PDB file of C-alpha atoms in Angstrom:
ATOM      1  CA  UNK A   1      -8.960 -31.897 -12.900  1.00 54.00           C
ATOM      2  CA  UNK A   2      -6.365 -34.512 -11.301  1.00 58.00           C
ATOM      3  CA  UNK A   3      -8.017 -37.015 -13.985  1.00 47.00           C
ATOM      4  CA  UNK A   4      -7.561 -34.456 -17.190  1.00 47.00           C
ATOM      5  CA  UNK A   5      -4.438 -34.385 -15.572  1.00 56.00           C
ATOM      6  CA  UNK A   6      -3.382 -38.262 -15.571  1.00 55.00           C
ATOM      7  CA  UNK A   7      -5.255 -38.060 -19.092  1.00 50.00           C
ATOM      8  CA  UNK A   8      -2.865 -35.639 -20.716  1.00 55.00           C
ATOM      9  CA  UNK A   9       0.092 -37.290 -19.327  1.00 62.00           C
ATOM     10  CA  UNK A  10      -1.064 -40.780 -20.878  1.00 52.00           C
ATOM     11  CA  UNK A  11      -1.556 -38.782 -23.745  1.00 62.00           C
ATOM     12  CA  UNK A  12       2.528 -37.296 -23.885  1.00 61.00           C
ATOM     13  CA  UNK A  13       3.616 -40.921 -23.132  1.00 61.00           C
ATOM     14  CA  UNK A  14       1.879 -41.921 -25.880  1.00 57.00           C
ATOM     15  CA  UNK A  15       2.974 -39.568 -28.523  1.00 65.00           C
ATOM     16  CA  UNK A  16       6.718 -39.863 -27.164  1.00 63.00           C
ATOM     17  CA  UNK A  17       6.582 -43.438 -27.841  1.00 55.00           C
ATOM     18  CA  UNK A  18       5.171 -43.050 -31.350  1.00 59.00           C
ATOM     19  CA  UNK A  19       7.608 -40.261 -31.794  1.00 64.00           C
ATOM     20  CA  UNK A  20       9.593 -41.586 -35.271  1.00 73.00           C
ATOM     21  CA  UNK A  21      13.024 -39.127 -35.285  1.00 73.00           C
ATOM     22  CA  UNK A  22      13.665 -40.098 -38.883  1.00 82.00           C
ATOM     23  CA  UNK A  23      10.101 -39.882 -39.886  1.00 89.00           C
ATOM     24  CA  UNK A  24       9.481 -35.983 -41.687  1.00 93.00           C
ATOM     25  CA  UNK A  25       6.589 -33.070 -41.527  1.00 95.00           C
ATOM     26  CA  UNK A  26       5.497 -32.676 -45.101  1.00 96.00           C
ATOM     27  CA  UNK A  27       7.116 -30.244 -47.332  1.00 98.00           C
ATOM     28  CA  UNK A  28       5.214 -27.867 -49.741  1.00 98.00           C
ATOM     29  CA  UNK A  29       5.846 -25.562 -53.279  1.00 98.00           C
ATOM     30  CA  UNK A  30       6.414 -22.153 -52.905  1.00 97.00           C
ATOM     31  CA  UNK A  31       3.333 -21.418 -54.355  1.00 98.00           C
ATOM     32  CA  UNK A  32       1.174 -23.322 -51.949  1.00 98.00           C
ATOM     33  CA  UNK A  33       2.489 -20.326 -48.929  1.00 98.00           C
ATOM     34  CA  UNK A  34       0.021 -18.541 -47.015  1.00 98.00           C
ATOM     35  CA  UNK A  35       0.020 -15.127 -47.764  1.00 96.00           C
ATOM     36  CA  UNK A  36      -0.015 -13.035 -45.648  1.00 95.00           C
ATOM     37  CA  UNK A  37       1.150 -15.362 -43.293  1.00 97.00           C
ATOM     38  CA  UNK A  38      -1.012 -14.623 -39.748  1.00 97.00           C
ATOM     39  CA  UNK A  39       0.318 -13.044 -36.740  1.00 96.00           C
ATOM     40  CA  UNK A  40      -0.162 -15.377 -33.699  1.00 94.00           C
ATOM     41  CA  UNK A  41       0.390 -14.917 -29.985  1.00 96.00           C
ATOM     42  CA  UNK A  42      -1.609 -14.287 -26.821  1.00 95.00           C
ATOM     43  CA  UNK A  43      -1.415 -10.476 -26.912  1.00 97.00           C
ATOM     44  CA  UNK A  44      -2.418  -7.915 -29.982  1.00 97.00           C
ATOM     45  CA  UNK A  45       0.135  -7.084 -33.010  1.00 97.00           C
ATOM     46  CA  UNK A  46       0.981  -4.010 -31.325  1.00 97.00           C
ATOM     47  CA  UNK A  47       2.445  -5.583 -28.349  1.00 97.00           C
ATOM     48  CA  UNK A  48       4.768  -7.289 -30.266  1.00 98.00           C
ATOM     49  CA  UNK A  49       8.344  -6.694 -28.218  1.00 97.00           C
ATOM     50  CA  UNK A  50      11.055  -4.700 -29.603  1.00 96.00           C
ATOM     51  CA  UNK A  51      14.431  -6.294 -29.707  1.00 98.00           C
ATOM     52  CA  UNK A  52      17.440  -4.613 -30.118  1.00 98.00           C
ATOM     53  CA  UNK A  53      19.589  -6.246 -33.046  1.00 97.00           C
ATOM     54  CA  UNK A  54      22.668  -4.575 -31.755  1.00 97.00           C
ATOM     55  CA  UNK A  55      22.644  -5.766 -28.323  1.00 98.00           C
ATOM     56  CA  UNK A  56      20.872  -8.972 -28.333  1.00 98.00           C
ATOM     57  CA  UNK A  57      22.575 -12.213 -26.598  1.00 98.00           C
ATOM     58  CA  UNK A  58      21.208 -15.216 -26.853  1.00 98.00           C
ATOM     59  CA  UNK A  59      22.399 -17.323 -23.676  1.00 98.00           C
ATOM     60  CA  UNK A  60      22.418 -21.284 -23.053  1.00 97.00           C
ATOM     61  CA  UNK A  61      22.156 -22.313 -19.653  1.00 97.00           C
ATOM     62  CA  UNK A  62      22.153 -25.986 -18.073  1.00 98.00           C
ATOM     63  CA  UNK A  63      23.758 -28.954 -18.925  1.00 98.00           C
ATOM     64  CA  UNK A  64      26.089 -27.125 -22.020  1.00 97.00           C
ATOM     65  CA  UNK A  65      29.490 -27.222 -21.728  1.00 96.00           C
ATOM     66  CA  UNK A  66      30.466 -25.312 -24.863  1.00 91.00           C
ATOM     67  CA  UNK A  67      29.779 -21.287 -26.129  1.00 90.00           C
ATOM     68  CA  UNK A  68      27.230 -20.256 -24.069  1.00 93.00           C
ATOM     69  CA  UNK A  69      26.465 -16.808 -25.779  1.00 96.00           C
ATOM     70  CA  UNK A  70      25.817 -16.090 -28.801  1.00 97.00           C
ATOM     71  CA  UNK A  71      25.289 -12.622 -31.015  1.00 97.00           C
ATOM     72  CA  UNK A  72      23.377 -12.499 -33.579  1.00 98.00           C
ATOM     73  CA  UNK A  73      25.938 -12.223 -36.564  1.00 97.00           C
ATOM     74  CA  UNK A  74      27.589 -15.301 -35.156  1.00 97.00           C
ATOM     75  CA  UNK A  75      23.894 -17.005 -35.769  1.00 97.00           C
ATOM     76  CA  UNK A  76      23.559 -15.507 -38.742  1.00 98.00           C
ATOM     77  CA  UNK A  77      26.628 -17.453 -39.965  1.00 97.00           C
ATOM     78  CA  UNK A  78      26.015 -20.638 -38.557  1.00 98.00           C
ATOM     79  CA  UNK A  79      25.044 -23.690 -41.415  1.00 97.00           C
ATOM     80  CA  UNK A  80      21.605 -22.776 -42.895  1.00 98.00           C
ATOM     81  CA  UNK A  81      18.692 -24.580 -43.774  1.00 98.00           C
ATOM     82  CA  UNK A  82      15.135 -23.260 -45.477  1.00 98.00           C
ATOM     83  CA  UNK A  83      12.111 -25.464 -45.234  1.00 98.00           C
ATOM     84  CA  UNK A  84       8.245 -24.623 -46.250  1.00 98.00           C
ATOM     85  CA  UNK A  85       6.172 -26.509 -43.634  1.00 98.00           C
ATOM     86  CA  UNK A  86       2.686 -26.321 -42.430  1.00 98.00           C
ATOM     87  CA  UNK A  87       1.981 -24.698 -38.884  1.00 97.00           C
ATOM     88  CA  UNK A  88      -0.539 -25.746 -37.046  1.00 96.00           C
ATOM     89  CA  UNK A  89      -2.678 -24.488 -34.383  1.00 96.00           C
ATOM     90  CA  UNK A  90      -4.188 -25.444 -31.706  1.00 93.00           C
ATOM     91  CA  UNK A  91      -7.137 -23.794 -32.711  1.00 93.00           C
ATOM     92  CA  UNK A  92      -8.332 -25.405 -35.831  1.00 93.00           C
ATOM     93  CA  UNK A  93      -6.703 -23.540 -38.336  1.00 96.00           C
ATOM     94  CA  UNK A  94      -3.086 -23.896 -40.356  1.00 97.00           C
ATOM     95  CA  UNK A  95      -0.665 -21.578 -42.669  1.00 98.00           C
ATOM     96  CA  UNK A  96       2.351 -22.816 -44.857  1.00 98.00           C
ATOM     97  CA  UNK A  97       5.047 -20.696 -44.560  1.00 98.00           C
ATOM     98  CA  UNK A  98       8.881 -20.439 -45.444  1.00 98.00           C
ATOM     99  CA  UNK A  99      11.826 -20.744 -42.743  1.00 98.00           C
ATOM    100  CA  UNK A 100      14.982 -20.181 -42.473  1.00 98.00           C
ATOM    101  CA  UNK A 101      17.764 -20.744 -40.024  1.00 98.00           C
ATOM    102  CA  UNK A 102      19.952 -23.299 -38.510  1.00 98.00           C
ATOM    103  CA  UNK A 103      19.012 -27.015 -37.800  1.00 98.00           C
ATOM    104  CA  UNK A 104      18.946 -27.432 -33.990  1.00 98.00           C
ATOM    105  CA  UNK A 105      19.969 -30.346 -33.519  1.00 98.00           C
ATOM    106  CA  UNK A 106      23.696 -29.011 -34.738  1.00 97.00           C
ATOM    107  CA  UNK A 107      23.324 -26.431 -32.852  1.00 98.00           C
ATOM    108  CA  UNK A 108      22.728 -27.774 -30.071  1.00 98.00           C
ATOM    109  CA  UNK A 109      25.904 -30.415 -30.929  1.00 97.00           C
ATOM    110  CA  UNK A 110      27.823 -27.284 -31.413  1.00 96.00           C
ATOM    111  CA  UNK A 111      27.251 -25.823 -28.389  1.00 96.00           C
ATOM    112  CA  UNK A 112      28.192 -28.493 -26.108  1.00 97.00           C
ATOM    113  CA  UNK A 113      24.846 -29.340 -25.280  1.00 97.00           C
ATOM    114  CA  UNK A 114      24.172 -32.927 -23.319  1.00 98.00           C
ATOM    115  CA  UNK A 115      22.097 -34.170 -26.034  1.00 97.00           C
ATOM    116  CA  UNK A 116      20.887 -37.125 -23.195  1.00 97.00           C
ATOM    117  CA  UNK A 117      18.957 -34.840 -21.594  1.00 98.00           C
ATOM    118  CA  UNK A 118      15.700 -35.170 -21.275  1.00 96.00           C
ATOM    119  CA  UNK A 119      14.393 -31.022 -22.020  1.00 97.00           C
ATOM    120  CA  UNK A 120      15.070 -28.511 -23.957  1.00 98.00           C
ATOM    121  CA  UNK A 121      13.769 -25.073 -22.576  1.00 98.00           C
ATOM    122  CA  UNK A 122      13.011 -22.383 -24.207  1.00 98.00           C
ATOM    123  CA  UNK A 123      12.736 -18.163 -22.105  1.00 98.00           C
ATOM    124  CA  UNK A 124      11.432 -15.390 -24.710  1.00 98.00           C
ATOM    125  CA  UNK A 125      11.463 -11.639 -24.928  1.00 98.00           C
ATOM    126  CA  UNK A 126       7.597 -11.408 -24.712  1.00 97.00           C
ATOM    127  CA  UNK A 127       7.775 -13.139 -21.374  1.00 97.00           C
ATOM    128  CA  UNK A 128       6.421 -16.615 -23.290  1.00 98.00           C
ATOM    129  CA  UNK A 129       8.434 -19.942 -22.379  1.00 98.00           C
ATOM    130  CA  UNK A 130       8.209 -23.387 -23.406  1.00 98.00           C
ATOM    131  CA  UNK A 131       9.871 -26.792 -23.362  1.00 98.00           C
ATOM    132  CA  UNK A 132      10.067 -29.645 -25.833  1.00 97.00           C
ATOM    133  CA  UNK A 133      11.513 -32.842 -25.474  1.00 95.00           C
ATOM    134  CA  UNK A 134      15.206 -33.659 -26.630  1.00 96.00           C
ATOM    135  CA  UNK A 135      14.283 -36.086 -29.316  1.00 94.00           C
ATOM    136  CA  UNK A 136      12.233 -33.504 -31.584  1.00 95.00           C
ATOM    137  CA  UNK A 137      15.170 -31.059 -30.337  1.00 97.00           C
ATOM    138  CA  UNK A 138      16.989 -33.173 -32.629  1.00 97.00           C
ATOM    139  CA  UNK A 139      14.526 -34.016 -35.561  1.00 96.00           C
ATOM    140  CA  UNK A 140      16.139 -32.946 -38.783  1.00 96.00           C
ATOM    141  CA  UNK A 141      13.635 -30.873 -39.527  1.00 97.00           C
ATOM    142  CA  UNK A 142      13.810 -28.283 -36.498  1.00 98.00           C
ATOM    143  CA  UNK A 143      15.214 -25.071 -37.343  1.00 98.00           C
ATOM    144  CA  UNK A 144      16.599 -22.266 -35.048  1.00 98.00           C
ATOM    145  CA  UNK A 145      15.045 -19.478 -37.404  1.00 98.00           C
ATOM    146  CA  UNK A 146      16.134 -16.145 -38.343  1.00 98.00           C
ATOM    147  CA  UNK A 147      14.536 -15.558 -41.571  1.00 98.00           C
ATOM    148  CA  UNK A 148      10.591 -15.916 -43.152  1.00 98.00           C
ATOM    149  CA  UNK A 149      10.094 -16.175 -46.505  1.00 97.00           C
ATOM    150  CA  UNK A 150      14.164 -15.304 -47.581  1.00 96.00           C
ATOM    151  CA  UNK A 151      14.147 -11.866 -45.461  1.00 97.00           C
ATOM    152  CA  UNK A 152      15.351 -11.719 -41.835  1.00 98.00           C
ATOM    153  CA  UNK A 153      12.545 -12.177 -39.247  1.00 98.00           C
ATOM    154  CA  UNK A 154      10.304  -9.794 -38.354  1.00 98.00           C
ATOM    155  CA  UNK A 155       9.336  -9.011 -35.149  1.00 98.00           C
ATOM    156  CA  UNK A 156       5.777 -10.070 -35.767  1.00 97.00           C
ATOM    157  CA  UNK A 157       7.176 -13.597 -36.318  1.00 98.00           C
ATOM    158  CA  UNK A 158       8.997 -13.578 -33.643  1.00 98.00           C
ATOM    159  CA  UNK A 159      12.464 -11.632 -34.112  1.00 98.00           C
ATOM    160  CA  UNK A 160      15.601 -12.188 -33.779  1.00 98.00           C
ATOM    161  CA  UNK A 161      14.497 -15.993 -33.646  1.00 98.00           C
ATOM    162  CA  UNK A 162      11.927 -18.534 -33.010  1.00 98.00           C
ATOM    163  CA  UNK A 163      12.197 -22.381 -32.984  1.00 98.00           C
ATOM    164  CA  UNK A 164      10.467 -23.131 -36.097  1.00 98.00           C
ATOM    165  CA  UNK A 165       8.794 -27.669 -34.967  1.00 97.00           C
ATOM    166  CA  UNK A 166       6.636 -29.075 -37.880  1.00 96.00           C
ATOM    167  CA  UNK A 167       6.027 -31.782 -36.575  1.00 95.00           C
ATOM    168  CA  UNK A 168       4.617 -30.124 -33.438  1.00 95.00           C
ATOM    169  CA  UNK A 169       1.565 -28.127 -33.052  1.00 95.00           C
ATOM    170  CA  UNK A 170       2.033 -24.174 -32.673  1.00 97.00           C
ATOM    171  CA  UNK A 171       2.068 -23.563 -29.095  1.00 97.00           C
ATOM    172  CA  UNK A 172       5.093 -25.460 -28.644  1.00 97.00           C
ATOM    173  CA  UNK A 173       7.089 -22.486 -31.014  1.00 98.00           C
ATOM    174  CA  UNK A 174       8.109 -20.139 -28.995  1.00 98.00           C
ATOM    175  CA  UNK A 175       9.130 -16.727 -30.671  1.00 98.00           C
ATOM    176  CA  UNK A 176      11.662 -13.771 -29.419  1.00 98.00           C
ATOM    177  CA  UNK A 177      14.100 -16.722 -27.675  1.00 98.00           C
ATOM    178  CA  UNK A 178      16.547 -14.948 -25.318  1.00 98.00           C
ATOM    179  CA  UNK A 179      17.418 -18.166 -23.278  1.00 98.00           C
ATOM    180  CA  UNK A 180      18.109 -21.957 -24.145  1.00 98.00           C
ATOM    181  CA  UNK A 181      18.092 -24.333 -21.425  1.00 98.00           C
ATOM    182  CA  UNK A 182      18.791 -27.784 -21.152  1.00 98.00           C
ATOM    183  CA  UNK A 183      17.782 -29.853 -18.488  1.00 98.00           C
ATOM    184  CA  UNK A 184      16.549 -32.979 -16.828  1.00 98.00           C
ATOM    185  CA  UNK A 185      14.080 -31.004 -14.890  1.00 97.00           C
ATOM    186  CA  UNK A 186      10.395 -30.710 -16.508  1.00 96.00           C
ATOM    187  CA  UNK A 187       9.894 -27.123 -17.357  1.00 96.00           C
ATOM    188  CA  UNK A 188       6.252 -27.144 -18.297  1.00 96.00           C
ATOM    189  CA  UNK A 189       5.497 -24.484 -20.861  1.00 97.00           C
ATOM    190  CA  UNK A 190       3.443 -20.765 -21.152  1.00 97.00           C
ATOM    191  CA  UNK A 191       0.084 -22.959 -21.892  1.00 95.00           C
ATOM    192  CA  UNK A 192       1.333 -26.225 -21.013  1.00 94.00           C
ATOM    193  CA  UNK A 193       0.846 -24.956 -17.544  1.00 93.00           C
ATOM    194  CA  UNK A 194      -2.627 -24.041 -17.880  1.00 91.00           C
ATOM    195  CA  UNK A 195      -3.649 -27.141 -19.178  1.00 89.00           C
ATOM    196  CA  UNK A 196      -2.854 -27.907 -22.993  1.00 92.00           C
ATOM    197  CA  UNK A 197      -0.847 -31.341 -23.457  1.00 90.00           C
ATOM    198  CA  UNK A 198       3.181 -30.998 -22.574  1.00 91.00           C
ATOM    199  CA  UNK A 199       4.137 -32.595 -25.961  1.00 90.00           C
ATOM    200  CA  UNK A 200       1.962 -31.103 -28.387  1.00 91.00           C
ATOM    201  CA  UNK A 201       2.788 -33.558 -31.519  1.00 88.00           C
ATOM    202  CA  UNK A 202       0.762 -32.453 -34.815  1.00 78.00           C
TER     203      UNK A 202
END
């Protein structure tokens, strides 16, 4: 175990070092979207978690000095972005599906968030959690995202919002988000901690 261990840590170094911030996840035609897109998480469709629209907060904790909650119609008119990327699973298989939402990266500027920090943690509604790395935080390409395929989220994607990562593999995005942390702290992650590699590049 303590040498799978030192394994996948070679293994994060490694992909943090190839990490290219400029370089993008491919793009795809509308036509090319997986339809129905598939419902993914560790628990069954009908334990999907109900979250009320009205009184949802999302909160930012750690090293953010700006607004540190948010409601969901001040999300929802935040800059916005659509991209039709390829998700990837851990498992073997893929989907191409449509997002929309808010680059992160911005966000995160907006917020007053210490973008040289090392983490970026994420706290969900279905009790989930998981971290990335600040660098793909900032990748043009990552989306806070409150809509699939131009209609708000639903809640088997992951309402109100999930961090939609092409250029990482599923695991590391999480759905439901109720918390954003930023930190210098390693926060591990839901599977992370049981094993899968921390940085999870596709």
């Amino acid at each position: 175990e303590s040498f799978l261990s030192a394994v996948s840590r070679f293994n994060d170094r490694a992909q943090a070092w190839l990490l290219d911030p400029t370089q993008l996840a491919p793009t795809y035609r509308e036509a090319r979207i997986t339809r129905p897109f598939p419902f993914n998480a560790y628990y069954d469709i009908d334990q999907v978690p109900h979250v009320d629209a009205a009184t949802y907060r999302l909160q930012l904790s750690g090293l953010v000095t700006g607004k540190r909650i948010w409601t969901l119609p001040e999300l929802y008119q935040l800059p916005h972005a659509e991209q039709i990327t390829r998700h990837i699973c851990v498992e073997g298989w893929s989907a191409i599906g449509r997002w929309g939402g808010t680059p992160f990266g911005d966000f995160l500027r907006r917020s007053g968030a210490d973008t040289s920090a090392k983490y970026v943690g994420f706290k969900c509604a279905d009790d989930y959690y998981e971290s990335i790395d600040m660098r793909s935080a900032l990748h043009p390409q990552t989306l806070l995202a409150f809509e699939y395929d131009g209609e708000r989220l639903p809640a088997k994607y992951g309402f109100p919002m999930k961090l939609r990562i092409p250029i990482k593999l599923g695991y590391k995005n999480p759905k439901h988000i109720v918390e954003i942390f930023v930190t210098n702290t390693y926060p591990g992650g839901y599977w992370v901690d049981q094993g899968y590699n921390w940085f999870g590049g596709s």
